[in-house]
N, CA, C and O atoms as a Tinker XYZ file with bonds, in Angstrom:
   252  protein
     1  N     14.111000  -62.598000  -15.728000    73     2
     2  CA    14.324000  -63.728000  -14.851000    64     1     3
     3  C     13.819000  -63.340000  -13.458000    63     2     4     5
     4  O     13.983000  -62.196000  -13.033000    81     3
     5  N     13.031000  -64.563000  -12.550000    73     3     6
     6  CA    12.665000  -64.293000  -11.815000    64     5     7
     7  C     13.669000  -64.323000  -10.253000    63     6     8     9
     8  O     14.861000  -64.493000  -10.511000    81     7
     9  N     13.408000  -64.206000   -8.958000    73     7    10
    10  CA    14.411000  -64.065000   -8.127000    64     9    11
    11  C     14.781000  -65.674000   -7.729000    63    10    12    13
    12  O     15.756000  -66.106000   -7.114000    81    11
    13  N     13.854000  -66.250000   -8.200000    73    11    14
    14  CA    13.964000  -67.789000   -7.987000    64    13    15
    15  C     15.140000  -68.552000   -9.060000    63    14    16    17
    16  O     15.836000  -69.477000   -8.642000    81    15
    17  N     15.266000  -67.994000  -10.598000    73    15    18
    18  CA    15.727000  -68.400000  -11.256000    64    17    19
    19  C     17.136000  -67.576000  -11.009000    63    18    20    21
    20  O     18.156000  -67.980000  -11.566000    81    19
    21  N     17.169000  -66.320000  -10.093000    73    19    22
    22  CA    18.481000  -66.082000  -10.295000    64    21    23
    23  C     19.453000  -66.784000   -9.303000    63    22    24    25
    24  O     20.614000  -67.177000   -9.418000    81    23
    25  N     18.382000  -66.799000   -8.095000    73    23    26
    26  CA    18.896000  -67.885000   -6.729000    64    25    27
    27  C     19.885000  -68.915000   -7.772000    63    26    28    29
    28  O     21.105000  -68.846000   -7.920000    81    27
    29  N     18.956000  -69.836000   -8.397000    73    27    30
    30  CA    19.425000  -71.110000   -8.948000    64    29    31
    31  C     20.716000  -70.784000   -9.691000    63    30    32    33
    32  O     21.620000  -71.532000   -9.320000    81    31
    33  N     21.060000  -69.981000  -10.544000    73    31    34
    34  CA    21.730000  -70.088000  -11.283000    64    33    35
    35  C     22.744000  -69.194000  -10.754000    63    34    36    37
    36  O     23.748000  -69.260000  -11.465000    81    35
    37  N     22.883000  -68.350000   -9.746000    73    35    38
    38  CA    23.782000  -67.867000   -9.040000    64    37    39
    39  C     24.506000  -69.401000   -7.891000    63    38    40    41
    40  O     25.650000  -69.556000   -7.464000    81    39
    41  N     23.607000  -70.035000   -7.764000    73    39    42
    42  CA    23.812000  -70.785000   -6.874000    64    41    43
    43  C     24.974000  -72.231000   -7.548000    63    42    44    45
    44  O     25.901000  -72.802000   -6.973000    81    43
    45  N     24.315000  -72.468000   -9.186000    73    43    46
    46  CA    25.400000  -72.895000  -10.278000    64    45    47
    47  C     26.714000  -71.995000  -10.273000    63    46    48    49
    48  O     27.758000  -72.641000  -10.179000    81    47
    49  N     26.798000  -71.040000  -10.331000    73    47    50
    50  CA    27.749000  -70.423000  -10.626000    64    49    51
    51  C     28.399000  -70.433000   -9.057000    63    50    52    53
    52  O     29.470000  -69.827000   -9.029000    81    51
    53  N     28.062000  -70.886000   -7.991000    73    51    54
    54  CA    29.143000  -70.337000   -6.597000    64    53    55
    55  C     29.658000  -71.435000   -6.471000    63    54    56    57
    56  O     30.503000  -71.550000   -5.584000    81    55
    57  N     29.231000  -72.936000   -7.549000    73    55    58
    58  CA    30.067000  -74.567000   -7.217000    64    57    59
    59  C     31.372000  -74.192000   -8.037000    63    58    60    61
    60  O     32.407000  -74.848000   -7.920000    81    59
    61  N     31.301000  -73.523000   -8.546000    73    59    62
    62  CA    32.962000  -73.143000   -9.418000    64    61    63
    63  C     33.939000  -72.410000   -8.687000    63    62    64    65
    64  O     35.088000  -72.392000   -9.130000    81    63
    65  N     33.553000  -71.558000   -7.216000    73    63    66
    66  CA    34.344000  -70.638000   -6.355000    64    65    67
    67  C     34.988000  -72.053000   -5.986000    63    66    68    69
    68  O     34.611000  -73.223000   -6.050000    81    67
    69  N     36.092000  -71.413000   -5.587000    73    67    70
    70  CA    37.540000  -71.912000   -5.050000    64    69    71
    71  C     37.709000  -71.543000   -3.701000    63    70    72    73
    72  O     38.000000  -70.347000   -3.681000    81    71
    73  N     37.649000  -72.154000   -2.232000    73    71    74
    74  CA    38.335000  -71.429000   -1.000000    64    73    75
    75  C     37.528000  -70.658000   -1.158000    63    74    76    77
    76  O     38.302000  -69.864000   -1.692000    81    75
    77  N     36.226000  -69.932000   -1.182000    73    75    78
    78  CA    35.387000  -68.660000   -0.635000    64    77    79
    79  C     36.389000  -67.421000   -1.112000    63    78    80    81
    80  O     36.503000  -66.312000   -0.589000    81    79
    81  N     37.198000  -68.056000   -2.474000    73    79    82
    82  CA    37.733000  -66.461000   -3.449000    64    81    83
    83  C     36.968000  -66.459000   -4.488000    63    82    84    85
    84  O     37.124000  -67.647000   -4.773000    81    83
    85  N     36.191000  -66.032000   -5.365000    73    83    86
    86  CA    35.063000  -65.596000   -6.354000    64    85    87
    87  C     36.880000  -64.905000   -7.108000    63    86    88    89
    88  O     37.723000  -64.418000   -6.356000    81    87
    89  N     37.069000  -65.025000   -8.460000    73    87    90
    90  CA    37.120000  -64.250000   -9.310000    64    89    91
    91  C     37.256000  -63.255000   -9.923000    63    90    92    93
    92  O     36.929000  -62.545000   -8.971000    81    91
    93  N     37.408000  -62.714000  -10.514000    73    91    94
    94  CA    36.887000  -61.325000  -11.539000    64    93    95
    95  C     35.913000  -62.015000  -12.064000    63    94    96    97
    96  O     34.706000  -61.781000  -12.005000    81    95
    97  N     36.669000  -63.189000  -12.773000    73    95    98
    98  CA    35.567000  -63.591000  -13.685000    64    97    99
    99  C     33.926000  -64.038000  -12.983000    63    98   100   101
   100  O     32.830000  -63.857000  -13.513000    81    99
   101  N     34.262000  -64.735000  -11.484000    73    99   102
   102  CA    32.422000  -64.876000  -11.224000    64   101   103
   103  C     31.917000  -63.605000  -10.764000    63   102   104   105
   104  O     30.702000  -63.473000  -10.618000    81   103
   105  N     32.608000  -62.776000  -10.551000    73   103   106
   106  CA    31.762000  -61.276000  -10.091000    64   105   107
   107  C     31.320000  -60.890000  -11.218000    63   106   108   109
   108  O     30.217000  -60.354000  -11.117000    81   107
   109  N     31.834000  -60.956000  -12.527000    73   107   110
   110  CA    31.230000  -60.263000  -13.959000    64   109   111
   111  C     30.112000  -61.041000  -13.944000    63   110   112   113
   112  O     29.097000  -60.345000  -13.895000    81   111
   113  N     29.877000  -62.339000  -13.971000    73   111   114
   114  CA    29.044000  -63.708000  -14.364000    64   113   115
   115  C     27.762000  -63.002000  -13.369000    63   114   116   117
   116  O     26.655000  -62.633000  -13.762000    81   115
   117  N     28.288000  -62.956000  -12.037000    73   115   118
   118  CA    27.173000  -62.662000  -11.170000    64   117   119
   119  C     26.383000  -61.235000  -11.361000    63   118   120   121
   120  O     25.191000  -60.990000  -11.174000    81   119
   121  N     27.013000  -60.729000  -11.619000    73   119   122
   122  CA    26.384000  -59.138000  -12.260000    64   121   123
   123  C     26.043000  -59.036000  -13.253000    63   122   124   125
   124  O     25.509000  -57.988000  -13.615000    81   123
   125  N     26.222000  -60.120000  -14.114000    73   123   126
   126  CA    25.598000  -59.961000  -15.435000    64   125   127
   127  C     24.185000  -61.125000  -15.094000    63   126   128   129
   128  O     23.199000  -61.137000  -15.832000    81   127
   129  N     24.286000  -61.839000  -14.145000    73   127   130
   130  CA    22.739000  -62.343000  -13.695000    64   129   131
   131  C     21.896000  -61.344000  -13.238000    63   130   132   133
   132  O     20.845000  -61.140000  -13.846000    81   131
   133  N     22.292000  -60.462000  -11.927000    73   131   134
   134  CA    21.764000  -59.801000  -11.469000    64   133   135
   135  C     21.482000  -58.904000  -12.193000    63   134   136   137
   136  O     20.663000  -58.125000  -11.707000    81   135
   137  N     21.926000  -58.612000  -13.469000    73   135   138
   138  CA    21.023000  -57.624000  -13.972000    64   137   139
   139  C     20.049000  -57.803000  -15.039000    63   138   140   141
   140  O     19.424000  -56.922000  -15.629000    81   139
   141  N     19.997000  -59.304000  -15.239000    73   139   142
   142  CA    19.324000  -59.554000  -16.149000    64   141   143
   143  C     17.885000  -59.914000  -15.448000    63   142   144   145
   144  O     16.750000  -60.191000  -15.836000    81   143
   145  N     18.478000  -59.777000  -14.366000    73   143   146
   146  CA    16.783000  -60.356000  -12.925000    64   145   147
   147  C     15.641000  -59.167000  -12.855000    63   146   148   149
   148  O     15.994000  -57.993000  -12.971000    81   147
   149  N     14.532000  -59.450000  -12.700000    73   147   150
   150  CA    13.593000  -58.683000  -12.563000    64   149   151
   151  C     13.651000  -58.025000  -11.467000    63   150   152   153
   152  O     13.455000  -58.566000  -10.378000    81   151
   153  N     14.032000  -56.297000  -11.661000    73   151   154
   154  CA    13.909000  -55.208000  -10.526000    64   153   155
   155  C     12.902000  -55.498000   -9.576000    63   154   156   157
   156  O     12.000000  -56.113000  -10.144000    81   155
   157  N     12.677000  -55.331000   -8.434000    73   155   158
   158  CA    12.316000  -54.743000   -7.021000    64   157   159
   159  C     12.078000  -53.141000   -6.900000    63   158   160   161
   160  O     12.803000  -52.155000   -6.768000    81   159
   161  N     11.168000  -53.305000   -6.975000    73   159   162
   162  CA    10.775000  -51.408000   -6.940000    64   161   163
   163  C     11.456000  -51.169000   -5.366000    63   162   164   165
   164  O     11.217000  -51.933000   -4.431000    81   163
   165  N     12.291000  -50.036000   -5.269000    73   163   166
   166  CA    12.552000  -49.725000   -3.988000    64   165   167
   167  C     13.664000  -50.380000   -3.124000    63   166   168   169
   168  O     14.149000  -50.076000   -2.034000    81   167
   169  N     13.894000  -51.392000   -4.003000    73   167   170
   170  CA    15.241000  -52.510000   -2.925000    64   169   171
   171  C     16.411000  -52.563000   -4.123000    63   170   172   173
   172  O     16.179000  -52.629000   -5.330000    81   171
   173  N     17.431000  -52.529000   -3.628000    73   171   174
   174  CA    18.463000  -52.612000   -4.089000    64   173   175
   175  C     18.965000  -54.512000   -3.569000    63   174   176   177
   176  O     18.491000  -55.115000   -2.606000    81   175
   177  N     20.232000  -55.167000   -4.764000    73   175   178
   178  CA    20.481000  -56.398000   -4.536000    64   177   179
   179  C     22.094000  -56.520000   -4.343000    63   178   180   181
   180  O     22.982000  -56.107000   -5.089000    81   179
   181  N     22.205000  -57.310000   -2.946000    73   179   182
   182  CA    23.379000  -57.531000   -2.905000    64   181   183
   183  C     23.859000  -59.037000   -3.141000    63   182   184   185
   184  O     23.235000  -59.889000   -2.509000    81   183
   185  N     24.828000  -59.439000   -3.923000    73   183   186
   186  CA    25.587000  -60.576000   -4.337000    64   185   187
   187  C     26.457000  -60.929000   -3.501000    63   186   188   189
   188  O     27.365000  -60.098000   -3.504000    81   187
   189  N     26.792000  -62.453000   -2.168000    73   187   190
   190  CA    27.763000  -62.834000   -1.863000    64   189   191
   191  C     27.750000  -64.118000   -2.016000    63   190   192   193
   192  O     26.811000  -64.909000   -2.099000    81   191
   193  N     29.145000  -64.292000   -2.053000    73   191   194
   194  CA    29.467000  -65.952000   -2.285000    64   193   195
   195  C     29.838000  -66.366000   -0.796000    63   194   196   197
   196  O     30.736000  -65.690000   -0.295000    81   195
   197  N     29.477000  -67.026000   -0.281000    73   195   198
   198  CA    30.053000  -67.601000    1.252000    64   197   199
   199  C     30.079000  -69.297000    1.463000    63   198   200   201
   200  O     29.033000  -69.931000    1.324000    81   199
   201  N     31.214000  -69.899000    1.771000    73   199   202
   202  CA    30.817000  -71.217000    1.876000    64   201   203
   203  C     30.482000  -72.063000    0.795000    63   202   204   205
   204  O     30.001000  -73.157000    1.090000    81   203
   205  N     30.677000  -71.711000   -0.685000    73   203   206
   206  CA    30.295000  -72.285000   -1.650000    64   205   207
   207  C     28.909000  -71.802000   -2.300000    63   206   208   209
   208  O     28.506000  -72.059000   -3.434000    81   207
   209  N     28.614000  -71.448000   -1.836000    73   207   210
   210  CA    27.048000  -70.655000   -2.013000    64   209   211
   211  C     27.618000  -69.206000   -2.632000    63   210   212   213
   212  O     28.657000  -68.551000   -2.719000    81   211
   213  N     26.321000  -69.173000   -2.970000    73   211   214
   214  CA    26.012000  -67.744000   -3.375000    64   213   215
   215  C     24.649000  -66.640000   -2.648000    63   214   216   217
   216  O     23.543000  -66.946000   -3.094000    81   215
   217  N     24.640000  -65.836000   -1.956000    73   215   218
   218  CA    23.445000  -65.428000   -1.370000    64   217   219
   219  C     22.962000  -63.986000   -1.996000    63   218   220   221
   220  O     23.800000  -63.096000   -2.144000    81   219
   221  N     21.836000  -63.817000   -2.295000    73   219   222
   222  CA    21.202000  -62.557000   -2.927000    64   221   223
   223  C     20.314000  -62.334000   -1.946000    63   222   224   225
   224  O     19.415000  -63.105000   -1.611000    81   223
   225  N     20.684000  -60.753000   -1.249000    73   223   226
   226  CA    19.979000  -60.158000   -0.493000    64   225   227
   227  C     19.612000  -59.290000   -0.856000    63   226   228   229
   228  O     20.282000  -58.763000   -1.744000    81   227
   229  N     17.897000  -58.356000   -0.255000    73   227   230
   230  CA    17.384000  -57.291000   -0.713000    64   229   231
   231  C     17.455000  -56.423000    0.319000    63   230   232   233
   232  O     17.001000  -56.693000    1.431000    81   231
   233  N     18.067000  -55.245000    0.006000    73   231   234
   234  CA    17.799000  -53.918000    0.521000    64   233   235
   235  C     17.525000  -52.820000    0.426000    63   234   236   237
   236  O     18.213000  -52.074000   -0.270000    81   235
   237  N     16.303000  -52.330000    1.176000    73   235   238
   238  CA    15.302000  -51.025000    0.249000    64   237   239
   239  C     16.481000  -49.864000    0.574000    63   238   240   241
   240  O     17.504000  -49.650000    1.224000    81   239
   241  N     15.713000  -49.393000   -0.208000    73   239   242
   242  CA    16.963000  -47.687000   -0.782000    64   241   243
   243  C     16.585000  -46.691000    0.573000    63   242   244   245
   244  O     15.586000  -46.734000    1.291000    81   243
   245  N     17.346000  -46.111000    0.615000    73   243   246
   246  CA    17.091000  -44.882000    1.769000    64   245   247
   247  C     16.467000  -43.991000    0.669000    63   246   248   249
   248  O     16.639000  -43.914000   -0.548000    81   247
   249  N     15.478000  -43.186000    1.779000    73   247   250
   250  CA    15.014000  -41.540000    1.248000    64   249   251
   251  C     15.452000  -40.392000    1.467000    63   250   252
   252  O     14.911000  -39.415000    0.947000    81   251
């Protein structure tokens, strides 16, 4: 999956958060997207839910 398709479907999954509290259950949901997403050589991905949303950010790895 591409980073576009995980946007989307992370973005399905953050209309089910309650009050900006996520779950157990959408943190499993969301990590089991994110890992089904196509790696980034060099960047690591962070998952937040804010505001009803969901945001996927990239950050390259230290050396």
């Amino acid at each position: 999956m591409n980073a576009v398709a995980l946007a989307r479907r992370l973005a399905g999954l953050a209309l089910t958060v309650e009050r900006d509290r996520p779950t157990a259950a959408h943190w499993v949901a969301a990590m089991a997207l994110a890992a089904e997403a196509e790696p980034v050589p060099g960047h690591t991905r962070e998952v937040a839910f804010v505001a009803g949303r969901a945001r996927v950010h990239l950050h390259p790895l230290s050396r």
